[in-house]
PDB file of C-alpha atoms in Angstrom:
ATOM      1  CA  PHE A  23      44.842 -28.687   0.492  1.00 54.00           C
ATOM      2  CA  ASN A  24      45.149 -32.532   0.431  1.00 63.00           C
ATOM      3  CA  PHE A  25      41.509 -34.422   1.891  1.00 60.00           C
ATOM      4  CA  LYS A  26      43.242 -37.152   2.692  1.00 67.00           C
ATOM      5  CA  THR A  27      44.274 -36.325   5.628  1.00 72.00           C
ATOM      6  CA  ASN A  28      42.481 -34.056   8.308  1.00 76.00           C
ATOM      7  CA  THR A  29      39.902 -34.157   6.680  1.00 78.00           C
ATOM      8  CA  MET A  30      37.461 -33.227   9.155  1.00 81.00           C
ATOM      9  CA  LYS A  31      39.532 -30.319  10.053  1.00 83.00           C
ATOM     10  CA  LYS A  32      39.555 -29.243   6.247  1.00 83.00           C
ATOM     11  CA  VAL A  33      35.128 -30.053   5.766  1.00 84.00           C
ATOM     12  CA  LEU A  34      34.963 -27.371   8.725  1.00 88.00           C
ATOM     13  CA  ILE A  35      36.594 -24.869   7.155  1.00 87.00           C
ATOM     14  CA  LEU A  36      35.271 -25.472   3.864  1.00 88.00           C
ATOM     15  CA  ILE A  37      31.444 -25.479   6.156  1.00 91.00           C
ATOM     16  CA  ALA A  38      32.366 -22.283   7.735  1.00 92.00           C
ATOM     17  CA  ILE A  39      33.606 -20.299   4.637  1.00 92.00           C
ATOM     18  CA  LEU A  40      30.324 -21.229   3.386  1.00 93.00           C
ATOM     19  CA  SER A  41      28.541 -20.622   6.175  1.00 92.00           C
ATOM     20  CA  ILE A  42      30.140 -17.193   5.857  1.00 92.00           C
ATOM     21  CA  ILE A  43      29.100 -16.652   2.546  1.00 91.00           C
ATOM     22  CA  SER A  44      25.431 -17.671   2.578  1.00 90.00           C
ATOM     23  CA  LEU A  45      25.044 -15.121   5.919  1.00 89.00           C
ATOM     24  CA  SER A  46      27.165 -11.826   3.456  1.00 87.00           C
ATOM     25  CA  ILE A  47      24.126 -12.880   0.799  1.00 86.00           C
ATOM     26  CA  TYR A  48      21.037 -12.894   3.095  1.00 85.00           C
ATOM     27  CA  ALA A  49      21.997  -9.679   5.259  1.00 83.00           C
ATOM     28  CA  MET A  50      22.760  -7.867   1.717  1.00 81.00           C
ATOM     29  CA  ASN A  51      19.539  -8.544   0.983  1.00 78.00           C
ATOM     30  CA  LYS A  52      17.959  -8.083   3.801  1.00 77.00           C
ATOM     31  CA  HIS A  53      18.995  -4.783   3.578  1.00 73.00           C
ATOM     32  CA  ASP A  54      18.017  -3.921   0.574  1.00 75.00           C
ATOM     33  CA  ASN A  55      14.554  -5.318   0.918  1.00 73.00           C
ATOM     34  CA  GLU A  56      14.399  -2.932   4.095  1.00 79.00           C
ATOM     35  CA  LYS A  57      15.225   0.299   1.124  1.00 81.00           C
ATOM     36  CA  LYS A  58      13.273  -1.399  -1.296  1.00 81.00           C
ATOM     37  CA  SER A  59      10.131  -1.499   1.861  1.00 81.00           C
ATOM     38  CA  LEU A  60      10.986   2.173   2.748  1.00 83.00           C
ATOM     39  CA  GLN A  61      10.722   3.869  -0.762  1.00 83.00           C
ATOM     40  CA  ALA A  62       7.399   1.920  -1.098  1.00 84.00           C
ATOM     41  CA  LYS A  63       6.153   3.595   1.866  1.00 86.00           C
ATOM     42  CA  SER A  64       7.347   6.969   1.247  1.00 86.00           C
ATOM     43  CA  ILE A  65       5.487   6.750  -2.634  1.00 85.00           C
ATOM     44  CA  ILE A  66       2.581   5.637  -0.819  1.00 86.00           C
ATOM     45  CA  GLU A  67       2.296   8.291   1.708  1.00 87.00           C
ATOM     46  CA  ARG A  68       3.522  11.034  -0.945  1.00 87.00           C
ATOM     47  CA  LYS A  69       0.242   9.130  -3.864  1.00 87.00           C
ATOM     48  CA  ASN A  70      -1.382   9.252  -0.441  1.00 86.00           C
ATOM     49  CA  HIS A  71      -1.035  13.185   0.456  1.00 88.00           C
ATOM     50  CA  GLU A  72      -1.453  13.841  -3.666  1.00 89.00           C
ATOM     51  CA  TYR A  73      -5.201  12.252  -3.672  1.00 87.00           C
ATOM     52  CA  ILE A  74      -6.237  14.340  -0.853  1.00 87.00           C
ATOM     53  CA  ASN A  75      -5.689  17.614  -2.558  1.00 89.00           C
ATOM     54  CA  TRP A  76      -7.121  16.127  -6.076  1.00 89.00           C
ATOM     55  CA  TYR A  77     -10.265  14.399  -4.168  1.00 86.00           C
ATOM     56  CA  ASN A  78     -10.860  17.742  -1.994  1.00 87.00           C
ATOM     57  CA  LYS A  79     -10.903  19.462  -5.299  1.00 88.00           C
ATOM     58  CA  ARG A  80     -12.741  17.166  -7.361  1.00 87.00           C
ATOM     59  CA  GLN A  81     -10.400  15.836  -9.817  1.00 89.00           C
ATOM     60  CA  ILE A  82     -11.447  12.943 -10.548  1.00 87.00           C
ATOM     61  CA  ASP A  83      -9.370  12.351 -13.201  1.00 89.00           C
ATOM     62  CA  SER A  84      -6.249  12.718 -11.707  1.00 90.00           C
ATOM     63  CA  CYS A  85      -7.352  10.706  -8.614  1.00 87.00           C
ATOM     64  CA  LEU A  86      -8.508   8.157 -11.301  1.00 87.00           C
ATOM     65  CA  THR A  87      -4.633   8.201 -12.107  1.00 87.00           C
ATOM     66  CA  GLN A  88      -3.702   5.560  -8.433  1.00 87.00           C
ATOM     67  CA  PHE A  89      -5.889   2.707  -9.658  1.00 85.00           C
ATOM     68  CA  SER A  90      -5.444  -0.178 -11.895  1.00 84.00           C
ATOM     69  CA  HIS A  91      -7.417  -0.440 -14.255  1.00 82.00           C
ATOM     70  CA  ASP A  92      -9.181  -3.283 -13.511  1.00 84.00           C
ATOM     71  CA  ILE A  93      -9.462  -1.954  -9.335  1.00 84.00           C
ATOM     72  CA  TYR A  94     -12.004  -3.628  -6.858  1.00 82.00           C
ATOM     73  CA  PHE A  95     -13.228  -1.307  -4.476  1.00 82.00           C
ATOM     74  CA  ILE A  96     -15.140  -2.509  -1.974  1.00 81.00           C
ATOM     75  CA  ARG A  97     -17.377   0.007   0.494  1.00 77.00           C
ATOM     76  CA  GLY A  98     -19.353  -2.007   3.083  1.00 74.00           C
ATOM     77  CA  SER A  99     -21.566  -4.516   0.449  1.00 76.00           C
ATOM     78  CA  TYR A 100     -20.918  -2.247  -2.264  1.00 80.00           C
ATOM     79  CA  VAL A 101     -17.839  -3.785  -4.153  1.00 83.00           C
ATOM     80  CA  PHE A 102     -16.953  -1.661  -7.191  1.00 83.00           C
ATOM     81  CA  GLU A 103     -15.127  -2.527 -10.328  1.00 86.00           C
ATOM     82  CA  GLY A 104     -13.036  -0.788 -12.264  1.00 86.00           C
ATOM     83  CA  LYS A 105     -11.915   2.530 -13.247  1.00 86.00           C
ATOM     84  CA  GLU A 106     -15.722   4.083 -14.421  1.00 87.00           C
ATOM     85  CA  SER A 107     -16.913   2.133 -11.698  1.00 87.00           C
ATOM     86  CA  VAL A 108     -15.020   3.190  -9.211  1.00 84.00           C
ATOM     87  CA  ARG A 109     -15.050   6.797 -10.969  1.00 86.00           C
ATOM     88  CA  LYS A 110     -18.746   6.982 -10.180  1.00 85.00           C
ATOM     89  CA  GLN A 111     -18.095   6.373  -6.474  1.00 81.00           C
ATOM     90  CA  ILE A 112     -16.208   8.782  -5.740  1.00 80.00           C
ATOM     91  CA  ASP A 113     -18.261  11.691  -7.867  1.00 81.00           C
ATOM     92  CA  PHE A 114     -21.278  10.773  -5.948  1.00 79.00           C
ATOM     93  CA  PHE A 115     -19.064  10.587  -2.804  1.00 76.00           C
ATOM     94  CA  SER A 116     -16.887  13.846  -3.537  1.00 69.00           C
ATOM     95  CA  VAL A 117     -19.134  16.161  -1.303  1.00 73.00           C
ATOM     96  CA  ARG A 118     -17.668  15.557   1.519  1.00 78.00           C
ATOM     97  CA  LYS A 119     -13.696  16.770   2.556  1.00 83.00           C
ATOM     98  CA  ILE A 120     -10.477  14.032   3.575  1.00 81.00           C
ATOM     99  CA  ARG A 121      -8.849  14.952   6.609  1.00 77.00           C
ATOM    100  CA  ILE A 122      -6.047  13.227   7.555  1.00 75.00           C
ATOM    101  CA  TRP A 123      -5.512   9.783   6.304  1.00 78.00           C
ATOM    102  CA  ASP A 124      -2.946   8.161   8.429  1.00 82.00           C
ATOM    103  CA  ILE A 125      -1.456   4.854   8.337  1.00 85.00           C
ATOM    104  CA  GLU A 126      -1.419   2.219  10.690  1.00 84.00           C
ATOM    105  CA  THR A 127       0.534  -0.826   9.221  1.00 85.00           C
ATOM    106  CA  PHE A 128       2.831  -1.285   6.198  1.00 86.00           C
ATOM    107  CA  TYR A 129       3.986  -5.182   4.911  1.00 84.00           C
ATOM    108  CA  CYS A 130       5.794  -4.738   2.063  1.00 84.00           C
ATOM    109  CA  CYS A 131       6.859  -7.860   0.163  1.00 80.00           C
ATOM    110  CA  GLY A 132       8.749  -7.249  -3.513  1.00 77.00           C
ATOM    111  CA  HIS A 133       6.710  -5.550  -6.077  1.00 81.00           C
ATOM    112  CA  LEU A 134       2.957  -5.458  -3.817  1.00 85.00           C
ATOM    113  CA  ALA A 135       2.454  -4.628  -1.086  1.00 87.00           C
ATOM    114  CA  ASP A 136      -0.552  -3.916   1.754  1.00 88.00           C
ATOM    115  CA  VAL A 137      -1.363  -0.966   3.723  1.00 88.00           C
ATOM    116  CA  ARG A 138      -3.928  -0.346   6.281  1.00 88.00           C
ATOM    117  CA  GLY A 139      -5.264   2.165   8.379  1.00 87.00           C
ATOM    118  CA  LYS A 140      -7.586   5.155   9.115  1.00 86.00           C
ATOM    119  CA  VAL A 141      -9.243   8.289   7.012  1.00 84.00           C
ATOM    120  CA  ASN A 142     -11.118  10.679   8.478  1.00 85.00           C
ATOM    121  CA  ILE A 143     -13.526  12.377   6.504  1.00 83.00           C
ATOM    122  CA  ILE A 144     -15.726  16.071   6.828  1.00 84.00           C
ATOM    123  CA  VAL A 145     -19.337  15.030   5.700  1.00 79.00           C
ATOM    124  CA  PRO A 146     -21.346  18.074   4.046  1.00 80.00           C
ATOM    125  CA  THR A 147     -22.555  18.669   6.922  1.00 81.00           C
ATOM    126  CA  GLY A 148     -19.565  19.943   9.240  1.00 82.00           C
ATOM    127  CA  GLU A 149     -19.544  16.037  11.364  1.00 84.00           C
ATOM    128  CA  ILE A 150     -15.973  13.979  10.867  1.00 83.00           C
ATOM    129  CA  SER A 151     -16.795  10.458  10.357  1.00 81.00           C
ATOM    130  CA  SER A 152     -14.091   8.449  10.206  1.00 82.00           C
ATOM    131  CA  CYS A 153     -13.215   4.470   8.192  1.00 82.00           C
ATOM    132  CA  GLU A 154     -10.765   2.205   7.992  1.00 85.00           C
ATOM    133  CA  TYR A 155      -8.921   1.238   4.867  1.00 85.00           C
ATOM    134  CA  SER A 156      -7.373  -1.759   3.629  1.00 86.00           C
ATOM    135  CA  THR A 157      -5.244  -1.377  -0.042  1.00 86.00           C
ATOM    136  CA  HIS A 158      -3.388  -3.852  -2.104  1.00 86.00           C
ATOM    137  CA  TRP A 159      -0.773  -1.575  -4.127  1.00 86.00           C
ATOM    138  CA  HIS A 160       0.932  -3.208  -6.858  1.00 86.00           C
ATOM    139  CA  PHE A 161       4.481  -1.582  -7.556  1.00 83.00           C
ATOM    140  CA  VAL A 162       5.579  -1.578 -11.376  1.00 76.00           C
ATOM    141  CA  ASN A 163       8.524   0.867 -12.695  1.00 72.00           C
ATOM    142  CA  LYS A 164       9.151   2.468  -9.046  1.00 69.00           C
ATOM    143  CA  GLU A 165       5.101   3.712  -8.876  1.00 75.00           C
ATOM    144  CA  GLY A 166       2.605   2.572  -7.529  1.00 75.00           C
ATOM    145  CA  LEU A 167      -1.728   1.648  -8.559  1.00 77.00           C
ATOM    146  CA  LYS A 168      -3.593   0.931  -5.698  1.00 79.00           C
ATOM    147  CA  VAL A 169      -5.762  -3.100  -6.786  1.00 80.00           C
ATOM    148  CA  ASN A 170      -7.876  -3.169  -4.079  1.00 76.00           C
ATOM    149  CA  VAL A 171      -9.610  -1.411  -1.799  1.00 79.00           C
ATOM    150  CA  ILE A 172     -11.532  -2.113   1.283  1.00 75.00           C
ATOM    151  CA  ARG A 173     -12.929   0.437   3.532  1.00 71.00           C
ATOM    152  CA  SER A 174     -15.394   0.364   5.778  1.00 66.00           C
ATOM    153  CA  PHE A 175     -17.637   3.364   8.061  1.00 54.00           C
ATOM    154  CA  TYR A 176     -17.953   3.488  11.735  1.00 49.00           C
ATOM    155  CA  PRO A 177     -20.243   4.151  14.058  1.00 45.00           C
ATOM    156  CA  HIS A 178     -22.320   4.165  11.680  1.00 42.00           C
ATOM    157  CA  PRO A 179     -22.214   4.831   8.020  1.00 41.00           C
ATOM    158  CA  LYS A 180     -25.320   7.533   8.550  1.00 42.00           C
ATOM    159  CA  HIS A 181     -24.269  10.151   6.449  1.00 39.00           C
ATOM    160  CA  PHE A 182     -23.508   8.629   3.176  1.00 38.00           C
TER     161      PHE A 182
END
């Protein structure tokens, strides 16, 4: 492999080899990221299902296991900071039942995930009200914790 003769040919061969190696590494990382994203979504769907069961049974301590200690829970113009504040909010509103918790969009990057969707809630009068939500998850040791929750009710939160 003498660089003194046919230098351009040898440079092109080296560039081709490096390009193939780079593309292979990129493809492996992309596949790994997609796999991690699917795992994260599966964990969040499982945790949403657990949360619905606990919430509907008024198992507030179990619900709180899904929140980080410094959670920010925003409902309309109200901000609840920390687990104790969220505990009071969940306890106050737990006379309602959660019926459906749909994920509409899901973004995952490394150990963070952003989830947006809709929740249908049955209020004490039996009417169904909907709410849009956005949750931000932080994954540690393959388990997710909610660090932010933002909810907005529609059409009008007259039942709340």
